[in-house]
PDB file of C-alpha atoms and ligand atoms in Angstrom:
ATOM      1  CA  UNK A 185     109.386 -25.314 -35.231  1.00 69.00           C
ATOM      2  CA  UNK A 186     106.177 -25.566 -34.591  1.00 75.00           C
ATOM      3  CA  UNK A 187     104.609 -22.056 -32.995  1.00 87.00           C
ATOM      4  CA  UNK A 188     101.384 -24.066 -31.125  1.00 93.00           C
ATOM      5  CA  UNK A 189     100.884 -26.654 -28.333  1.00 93.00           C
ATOM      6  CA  UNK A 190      98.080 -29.256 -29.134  1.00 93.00           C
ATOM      7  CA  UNK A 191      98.583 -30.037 -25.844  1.00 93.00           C
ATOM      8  CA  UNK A 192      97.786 -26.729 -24.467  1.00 94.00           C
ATOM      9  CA  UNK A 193      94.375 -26.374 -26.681  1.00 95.00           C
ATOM     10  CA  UNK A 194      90.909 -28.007 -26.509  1.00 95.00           C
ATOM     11  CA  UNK A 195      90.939 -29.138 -29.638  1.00 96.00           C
ATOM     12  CA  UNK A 196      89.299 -26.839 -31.976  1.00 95.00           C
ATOM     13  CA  UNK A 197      90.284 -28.392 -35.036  1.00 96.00           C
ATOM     14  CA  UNK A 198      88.261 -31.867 -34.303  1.00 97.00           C
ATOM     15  CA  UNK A 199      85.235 -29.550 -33.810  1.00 96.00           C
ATOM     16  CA  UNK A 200      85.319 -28.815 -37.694  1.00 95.00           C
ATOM     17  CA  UNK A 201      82.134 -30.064 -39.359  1.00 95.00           C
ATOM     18  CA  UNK A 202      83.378 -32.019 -42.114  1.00 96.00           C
ATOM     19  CA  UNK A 203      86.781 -33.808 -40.870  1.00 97.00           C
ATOM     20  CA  UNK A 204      87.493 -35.641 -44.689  1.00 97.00           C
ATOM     21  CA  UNK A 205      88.060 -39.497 -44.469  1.00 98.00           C
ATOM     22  CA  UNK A 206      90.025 -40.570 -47.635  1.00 98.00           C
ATOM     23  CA  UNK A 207      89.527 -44.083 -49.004  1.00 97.00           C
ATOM     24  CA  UNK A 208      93.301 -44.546 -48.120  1.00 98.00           C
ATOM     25  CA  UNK A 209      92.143 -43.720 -44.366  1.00 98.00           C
ATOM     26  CA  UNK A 210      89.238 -45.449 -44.405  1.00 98.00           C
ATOM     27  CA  UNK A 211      91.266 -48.275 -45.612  1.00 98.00           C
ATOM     28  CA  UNK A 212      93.650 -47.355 -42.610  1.00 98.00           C
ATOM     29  CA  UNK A 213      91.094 -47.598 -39.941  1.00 98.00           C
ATOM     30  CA  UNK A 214      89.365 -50.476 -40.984  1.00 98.00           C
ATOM     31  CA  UNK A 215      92.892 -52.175 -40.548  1.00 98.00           C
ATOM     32  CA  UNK A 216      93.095 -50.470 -36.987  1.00 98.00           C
ATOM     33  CA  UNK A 217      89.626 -51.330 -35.835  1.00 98.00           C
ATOM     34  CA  UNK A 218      90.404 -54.900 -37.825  1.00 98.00           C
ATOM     35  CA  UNK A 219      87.030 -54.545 -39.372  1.00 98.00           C
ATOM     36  CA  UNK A 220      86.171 -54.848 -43.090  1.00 98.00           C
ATOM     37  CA  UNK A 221      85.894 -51.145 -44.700  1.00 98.00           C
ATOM     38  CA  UNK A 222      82.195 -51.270 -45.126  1.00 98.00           C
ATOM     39  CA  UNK A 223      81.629 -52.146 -41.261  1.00 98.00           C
ATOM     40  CA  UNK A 224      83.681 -49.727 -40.334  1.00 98.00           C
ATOM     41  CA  UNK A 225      82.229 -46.991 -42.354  1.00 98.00           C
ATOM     42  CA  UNK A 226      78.950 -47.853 -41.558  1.00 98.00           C
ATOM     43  CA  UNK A 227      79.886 -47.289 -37.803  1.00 98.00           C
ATOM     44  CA  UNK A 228      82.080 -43.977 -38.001  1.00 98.00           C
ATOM     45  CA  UNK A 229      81.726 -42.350 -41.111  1.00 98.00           C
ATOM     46  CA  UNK A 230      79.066 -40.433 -42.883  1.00 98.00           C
ATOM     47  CA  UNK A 231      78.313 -37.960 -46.176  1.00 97.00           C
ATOM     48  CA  UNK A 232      77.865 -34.378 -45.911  1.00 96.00           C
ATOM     49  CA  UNK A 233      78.614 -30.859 -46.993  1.00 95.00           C
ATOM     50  CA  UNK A 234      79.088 -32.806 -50.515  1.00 96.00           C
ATOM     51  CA  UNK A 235      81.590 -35.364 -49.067  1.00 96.00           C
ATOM     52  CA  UNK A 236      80.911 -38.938 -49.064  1.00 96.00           C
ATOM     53  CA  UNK A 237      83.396 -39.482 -46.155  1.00 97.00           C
ATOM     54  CA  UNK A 238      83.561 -37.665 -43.325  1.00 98.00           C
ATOM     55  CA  UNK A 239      83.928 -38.754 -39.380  1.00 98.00           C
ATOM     56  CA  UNK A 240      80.664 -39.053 -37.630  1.00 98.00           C
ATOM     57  CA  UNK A 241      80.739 -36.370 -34.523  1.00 98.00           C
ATOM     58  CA  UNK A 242      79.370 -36.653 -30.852  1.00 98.00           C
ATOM     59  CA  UNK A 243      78.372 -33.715 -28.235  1.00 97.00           C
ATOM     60  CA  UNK A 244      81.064 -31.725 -26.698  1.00 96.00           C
ATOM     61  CA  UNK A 245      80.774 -28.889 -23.448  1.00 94.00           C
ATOM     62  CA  UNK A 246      82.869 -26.452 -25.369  1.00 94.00           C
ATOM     63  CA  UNK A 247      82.145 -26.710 -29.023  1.00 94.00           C
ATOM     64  CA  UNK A 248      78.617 -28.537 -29.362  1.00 94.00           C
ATOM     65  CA  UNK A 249      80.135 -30.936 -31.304  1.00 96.00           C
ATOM     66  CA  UNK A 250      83.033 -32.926 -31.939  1.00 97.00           C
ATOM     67  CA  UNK A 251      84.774 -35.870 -33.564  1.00 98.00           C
ATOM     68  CA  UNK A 252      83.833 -39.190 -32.270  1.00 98.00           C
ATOM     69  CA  UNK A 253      87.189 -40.116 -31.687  1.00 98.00           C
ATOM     70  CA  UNK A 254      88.059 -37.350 -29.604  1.00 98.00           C
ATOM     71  CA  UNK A 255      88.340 -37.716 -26.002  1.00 98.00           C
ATOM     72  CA  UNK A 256      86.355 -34.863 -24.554  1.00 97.00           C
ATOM     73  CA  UNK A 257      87.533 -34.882 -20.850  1.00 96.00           C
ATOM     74  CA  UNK A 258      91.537 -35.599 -21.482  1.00 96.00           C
ATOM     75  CA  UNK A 259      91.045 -33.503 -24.965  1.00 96.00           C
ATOM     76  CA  UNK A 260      93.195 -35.631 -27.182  1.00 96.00           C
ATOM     77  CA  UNK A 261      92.124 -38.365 -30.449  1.00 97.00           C
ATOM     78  CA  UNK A 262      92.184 -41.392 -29.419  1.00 98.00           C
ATOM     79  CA  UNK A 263      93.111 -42.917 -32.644  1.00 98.00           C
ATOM     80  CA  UNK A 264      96.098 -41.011 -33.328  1.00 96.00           C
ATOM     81  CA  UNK A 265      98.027 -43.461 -35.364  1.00 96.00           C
ATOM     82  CA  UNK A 266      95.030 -44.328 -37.472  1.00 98.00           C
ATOM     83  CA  UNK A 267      93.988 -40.597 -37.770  1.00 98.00           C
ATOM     84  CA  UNK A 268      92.992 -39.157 -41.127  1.00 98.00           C
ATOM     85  CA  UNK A 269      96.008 -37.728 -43.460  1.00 97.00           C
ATOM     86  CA  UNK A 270      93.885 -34.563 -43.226  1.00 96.00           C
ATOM     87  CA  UNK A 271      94.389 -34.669 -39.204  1.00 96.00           C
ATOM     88  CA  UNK A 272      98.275 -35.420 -39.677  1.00 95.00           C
ATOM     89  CA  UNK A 273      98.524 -32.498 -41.804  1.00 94.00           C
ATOM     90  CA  UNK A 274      96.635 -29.892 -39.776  1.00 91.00           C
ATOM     91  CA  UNK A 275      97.494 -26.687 -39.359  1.00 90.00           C
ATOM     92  CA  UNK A 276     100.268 -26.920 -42.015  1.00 86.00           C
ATOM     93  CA  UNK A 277     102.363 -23.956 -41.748  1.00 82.00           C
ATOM     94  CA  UNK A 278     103.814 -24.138 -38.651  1.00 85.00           C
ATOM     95  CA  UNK A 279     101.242 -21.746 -36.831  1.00 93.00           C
ATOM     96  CA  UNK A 280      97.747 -22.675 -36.139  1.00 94.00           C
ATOM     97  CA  UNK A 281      95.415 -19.359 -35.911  1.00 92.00           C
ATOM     98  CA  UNK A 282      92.988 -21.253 -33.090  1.00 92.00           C
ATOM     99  CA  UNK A 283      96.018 -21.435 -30.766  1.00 93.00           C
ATOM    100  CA  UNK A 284      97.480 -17.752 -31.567  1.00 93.00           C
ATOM    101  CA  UNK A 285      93.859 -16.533 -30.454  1.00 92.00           C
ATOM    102  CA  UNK A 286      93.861 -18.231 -27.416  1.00 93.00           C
ATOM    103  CA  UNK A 287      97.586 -17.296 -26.650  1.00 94.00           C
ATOM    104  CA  UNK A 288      96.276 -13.671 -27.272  1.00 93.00           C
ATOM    105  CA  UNK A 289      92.584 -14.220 -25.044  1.00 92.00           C
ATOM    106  CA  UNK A 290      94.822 -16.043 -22.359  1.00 94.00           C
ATOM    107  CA  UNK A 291      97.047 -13.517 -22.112  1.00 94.00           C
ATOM    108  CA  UNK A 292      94.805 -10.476 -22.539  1.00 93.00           C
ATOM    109  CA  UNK A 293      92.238 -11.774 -19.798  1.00 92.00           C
ATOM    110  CA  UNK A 294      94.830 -13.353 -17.386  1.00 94.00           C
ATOM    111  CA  UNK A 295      93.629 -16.305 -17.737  1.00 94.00           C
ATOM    112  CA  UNK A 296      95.692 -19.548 -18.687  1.00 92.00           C
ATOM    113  CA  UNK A 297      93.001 -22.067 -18.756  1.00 89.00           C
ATOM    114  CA  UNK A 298      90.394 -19.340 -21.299  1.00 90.00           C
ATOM    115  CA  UNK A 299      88.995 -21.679 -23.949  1.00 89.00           C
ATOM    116  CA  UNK A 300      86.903 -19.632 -26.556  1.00 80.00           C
ATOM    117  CA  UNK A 301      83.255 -21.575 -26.734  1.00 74.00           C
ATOM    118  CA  UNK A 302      83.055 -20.536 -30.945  1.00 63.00           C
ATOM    119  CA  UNK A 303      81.606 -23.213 -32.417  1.00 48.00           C
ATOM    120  CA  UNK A 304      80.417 -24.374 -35.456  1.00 49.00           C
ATOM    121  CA  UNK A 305      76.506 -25.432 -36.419  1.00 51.00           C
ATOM    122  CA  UNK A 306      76.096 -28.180 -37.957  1.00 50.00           C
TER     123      UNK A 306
HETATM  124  S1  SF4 B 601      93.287 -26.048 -33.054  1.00 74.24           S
HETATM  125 FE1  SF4 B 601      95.527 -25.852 -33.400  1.00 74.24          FE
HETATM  126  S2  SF4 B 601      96.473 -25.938 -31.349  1.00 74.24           S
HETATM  127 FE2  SF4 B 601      94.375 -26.721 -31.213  1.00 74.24          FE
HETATM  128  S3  SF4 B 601      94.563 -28.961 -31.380  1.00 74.24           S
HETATM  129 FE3  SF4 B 601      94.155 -28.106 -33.437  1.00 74.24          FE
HETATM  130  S4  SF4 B 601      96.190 -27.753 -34.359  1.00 74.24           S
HETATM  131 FE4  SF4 B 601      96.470 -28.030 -32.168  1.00 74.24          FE
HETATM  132  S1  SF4 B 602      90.488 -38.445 -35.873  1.00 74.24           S
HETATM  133 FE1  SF4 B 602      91.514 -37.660 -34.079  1.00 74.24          FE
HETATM  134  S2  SF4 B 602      92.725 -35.896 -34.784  1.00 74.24           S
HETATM  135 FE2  SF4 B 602      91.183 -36.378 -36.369  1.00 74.24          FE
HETATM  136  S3  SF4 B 602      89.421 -35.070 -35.894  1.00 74.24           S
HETATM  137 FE3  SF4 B 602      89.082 -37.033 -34.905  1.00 74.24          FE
HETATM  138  S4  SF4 B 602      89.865 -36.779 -32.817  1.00 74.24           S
HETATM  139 FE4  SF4 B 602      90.719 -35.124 -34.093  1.00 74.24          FE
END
């Protein structure tokens, strides 16, 4: 079982500079949007960091930046069933290091509602 609560975190992980958008996802989100490919990747996506797909970010109050498609005040994607594989598959191994070090700040500084303000420059 899963050892973090999504629910319980501000979404660090849709902060992450380069969010990958596989031509299998773009094809995905085209179909959700029910745009062609290339209008929706003009819209959304962009290259970077040597990757000709990634997710196109806005600003954010706790980590500068974030995914478009997150919703900043109710902290959640609002495209979750057209999400990027990458997104599905996130942390992986059944702990996510982002929510053990806020367990561990929350706890430490009595504090429920701590959010660490790391973020990344772009
Ligand atoms: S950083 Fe970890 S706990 Fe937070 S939303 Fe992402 S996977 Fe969930
Ligand atoms: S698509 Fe959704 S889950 Fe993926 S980074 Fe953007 S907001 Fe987060």
């Amino acid at each position: 079982m899963a050892k973090y609560d999504c629910t319980k975190c501000p979404g660090y992980c849709c902060s992450y500079p380069a969010i990958i958008v596989t031509k299998r996802d773009s094809e995905r989100m085209a179909k959700y949007f029910g745009m062609t490919v290339e209008a929706m990747e003009k819209k959304y996506i962009r290259s970077a960091y040597g990757f000709s797909r990634i997710m196109k970010r806005k600003k954010d109050k706790y980590f500068n930046k974030i995914c478009q498609f997150f919703d900043t005040e109710a902290r959640r994607c609002t495209i979750y069933e057209a999400r990027p594989a990458g997104c599905r598959e996130y942390p992986g191994k059944g702990s996510c290091g982002y929510y053990d070090f806020l367990t561990f700040e929350r706890d430490a500084q009595n504090d429920k509602n701590y959010v660490s303000t790391t973020h990344h420059e772009d």
